[in-house]
Amino acid sequence: MEVNITINGSEHASDVEPRTLLVDHIRRTVGLTGTHVGCDTTSCGACTVLMDGKPVKACTVLAAQADGSEVTTVEGLKGADGLHPVQQAFTDDHGLQCGFCTPGMMLVGASLIAENPDPSDDDVRWAISGNLCRCTGYINIVKAIRTAAARVAESSNGS
Amino acid sequence: MFPSRFDLVVAQTVAEAVEAKVDAGEGGRFLAGGQSLIPMMKMRVAFPETLIDINRIGGLDAIERSNGHLQVGALVRHADVVASDSTFGAIAAAAPWVADPLVRNRGTMCGSVAHCDPEGDWNSVLLATGAEVIAHGPGGERSISIADFVDGAFTSTLGEDELVVGLRIPVPSGRSGGAYLKLERKIGDYATVAVASHLELDDSGGISTAGLALTSVNPINTKVADAEALLVGQQPSDELFAEAAELAAAAAEPRDDVRGTAAWKRQVVRTYTKRGLAAAAQQAEGS
């Protein structure tokens, strides 16, 4: 069946089997491999993408269900003026070890900051509670997301 | 992992969805959030021949109060319940503890109710508060009380070609309170034990309505009717709640498993019933 999904701002029309999962569509058909497949059982959140702005587990959404929606993957975080504040903060605060969970963590972080400009540690931990880091590097992930929020708030106050 | 092959029907109206289900027969399944069904299909526990996607049907995404009821449409996601200011008591308490934040963005309350997983949270909450499930089938619409709807593990009394289009939950008119206490190993895990409680008080502070239900300790979400009957007409007290907790513990038949021993789980039922009823009473007294 024909699906048309806007991924990181560009439209991708393709013919997919109904059983194609959104994560496989993004990785194999569209060729964006920053979205990872971890547990493949809705537990780990490595496959997180933003669907119409909300983080979802792309291993548990059919590509056909995303027809007509706007999807953001980790490749879409970077803007014209460089890295997204969350990406920069993960670099500065050492928010990753092996990096496997990082795309999902950063997308959840970006989505949280868009809704809550000043998240507490608890807010961040609650937001990432559907995403697992098997290196257990949560402390720096929380720190990085809060750093990003503070920088975004600072730059919007200054402008 | 990916599901076995199926045909996908994207329904635009409830009538179209029901018609597609009639056409598909036993091999047809409705798809809303898919947060239980898609994993089951990937593990080949479920292998429908036809999936009827209801996500494009308009008018099913509202959660609002109307005529003394909280009405929840079939496309209201758990996250919408968390965000709603129309909820109350045990419903508001349970919503943030369903699955995890990402699953809550897709999964629907009605889908979870229809799935009838005995480890699911919503059916216990609704058994405590009372609710009607609105089902739409080839013959039109009917409502089924939640106690009649929940029939067994993954089994409801929904007809073969009926779609759950919404829920009607009575909003207490007087002072009321509720709680949902859930013990889980980690966010997103099934409950090891959970207890839903709901109390309504009359003008003299006595209990006029009581609801108590248990998750994950029986092959079905369990309404503890004898404890409810004990509570009604009494003044709230720790002694009364301790007595109700004994009845709740007796109604639980948990099993030893990786989440804990049966004896320990029964003790958690006892403790959570006491705490949940006390919290519900406190909330009601302050309301």
Short mmCIF file of N, CA, C and O in Angstrom, two decimals, chain B residues 4 38 65-66 73 86 136 146 172 184 201 215 223 229 248 258:
data_model
loop_
_atom_site.label_atom_id
_atom_site.label_comp_id
_atom_site.label_asym_id
_atom_site.label_seq_id
_atom_site.Cartn_x
_atom_site.Cartn_y
_atom_site.Cartn_z
N SER B 4 3.13 -11.74 10.86
CA SER B 4 2.80 -12.49 9.65
C SER B 4 1.90 -11.61 8.76
O SER B 4 1.39 -10.60 9.22
N ILE B 38 0.33 -5.20 18.43
CA ILE B 38 1.49 -5.30 17.52
C ILE B 38 2.60 -6.18 18.11
O ILE B 38 3.10 -7.09 17.43
N ARG B 65 -16.37 15.50 30.42
CA ARG B 65 -17.51 15.23 31.29
C ARG B 65 -18.79 15.66 30.61
O ARG B 65 -18.85 16.71 30.00
N SER B 66 -19.79 14.79 30.71
CA SER B 66 -21.07 15.11 30.10
C SER B 66 -22.15 14.31 30.81
O SER B 66 -21.98 13.10 31.04
N GLY B 73 -13.47 8.42 24.57
CA GLY B 73 -13.58 7.85 23.23
C GLY B 73 -12.51 6.80 22.96
O GLY B 73 -11.48 6.73 23.65
N SER B 86 -10.40 16.44 33.38
CA SER B 86 -11.76 15.93 33.62
C SER B 86 -11.76 14.66 34.47
O SER B 86 -12.82 14.19 34.88
N HIS B 136 -20.17 -0.99 19.72
CA HIS B 136 -20.92 -0.77 18.48
C HIS B 136 -20.77 -2.00 17.59
O HIS B 136 -19.67 -2.40 17.26
N ILE B 146 -18.95 -2.77 33.26
CA ILE B 146 -17.57 -3.30 33.25
C ILE B 146 -17.50 -4.66 33.95
O ILE B 146 -16.76 -5.55 33.52
N PRO B 172 -18.64 10.93 40.56
CA PRO B 172 -19.32 11.06 41.86
C PRO B 172 -19.85 12.48 42.04
O PRO B 172 -19.16 13.45 41.72
N GLU B 184 5.62 -2.21 40.85
CA GLU B 184 6.20 -2.77 39.63
C GLU B 184 7.71 -2.77 39.77
O GLU B 184 8.28 -1.93 40.47
N LEU B 201 -18.41 9.61 50.04
CA LEU B 201 -18.91 9.85 51.40
C LEU B 201 -20.24 10.59 51.36
O LEU B 201 -20.47 11.43 50.50
N THR B 215 -5.27 -6.07 40.73
CA THR B 215 -4.59 -6.39 39.46
C THR B 215 -3.47 -7.40 39.70
O THR B 215 -2.75 -7.28 40.71
N LYS B 223 -12.85 -7.74 41.34
CA LYS B 223 -13.61 -6.82 42.19
C LYS B 223 -13.83 -7.51 43.52
O LYS B 223 -14.30 -8.66 43.56
N ALA B 229 -19.01 -4.31 50.21
CA ALA B 229 -20.25 -4.39 51.01
C ALA B 229 -19.96 -4.07 52.48
O ALA B 229 -20.76 -3.41 53.16
N ALA B 248 -9.68 -8.51 51.03
CA ALA B 248 -8.96 -8.37 49.76
C ALA B 248 -7.87 -9.43 49.65
O ALA B 248 -7.71 -10.08 48.61
N VAL B 258 8.65 -14.90 39.01
CA VAL B 258 9.88 -14.10 39.11
C VAL B 258 9.65 -12.78 39.84
O VAL B 258 10.59 -12.15 40.31
#
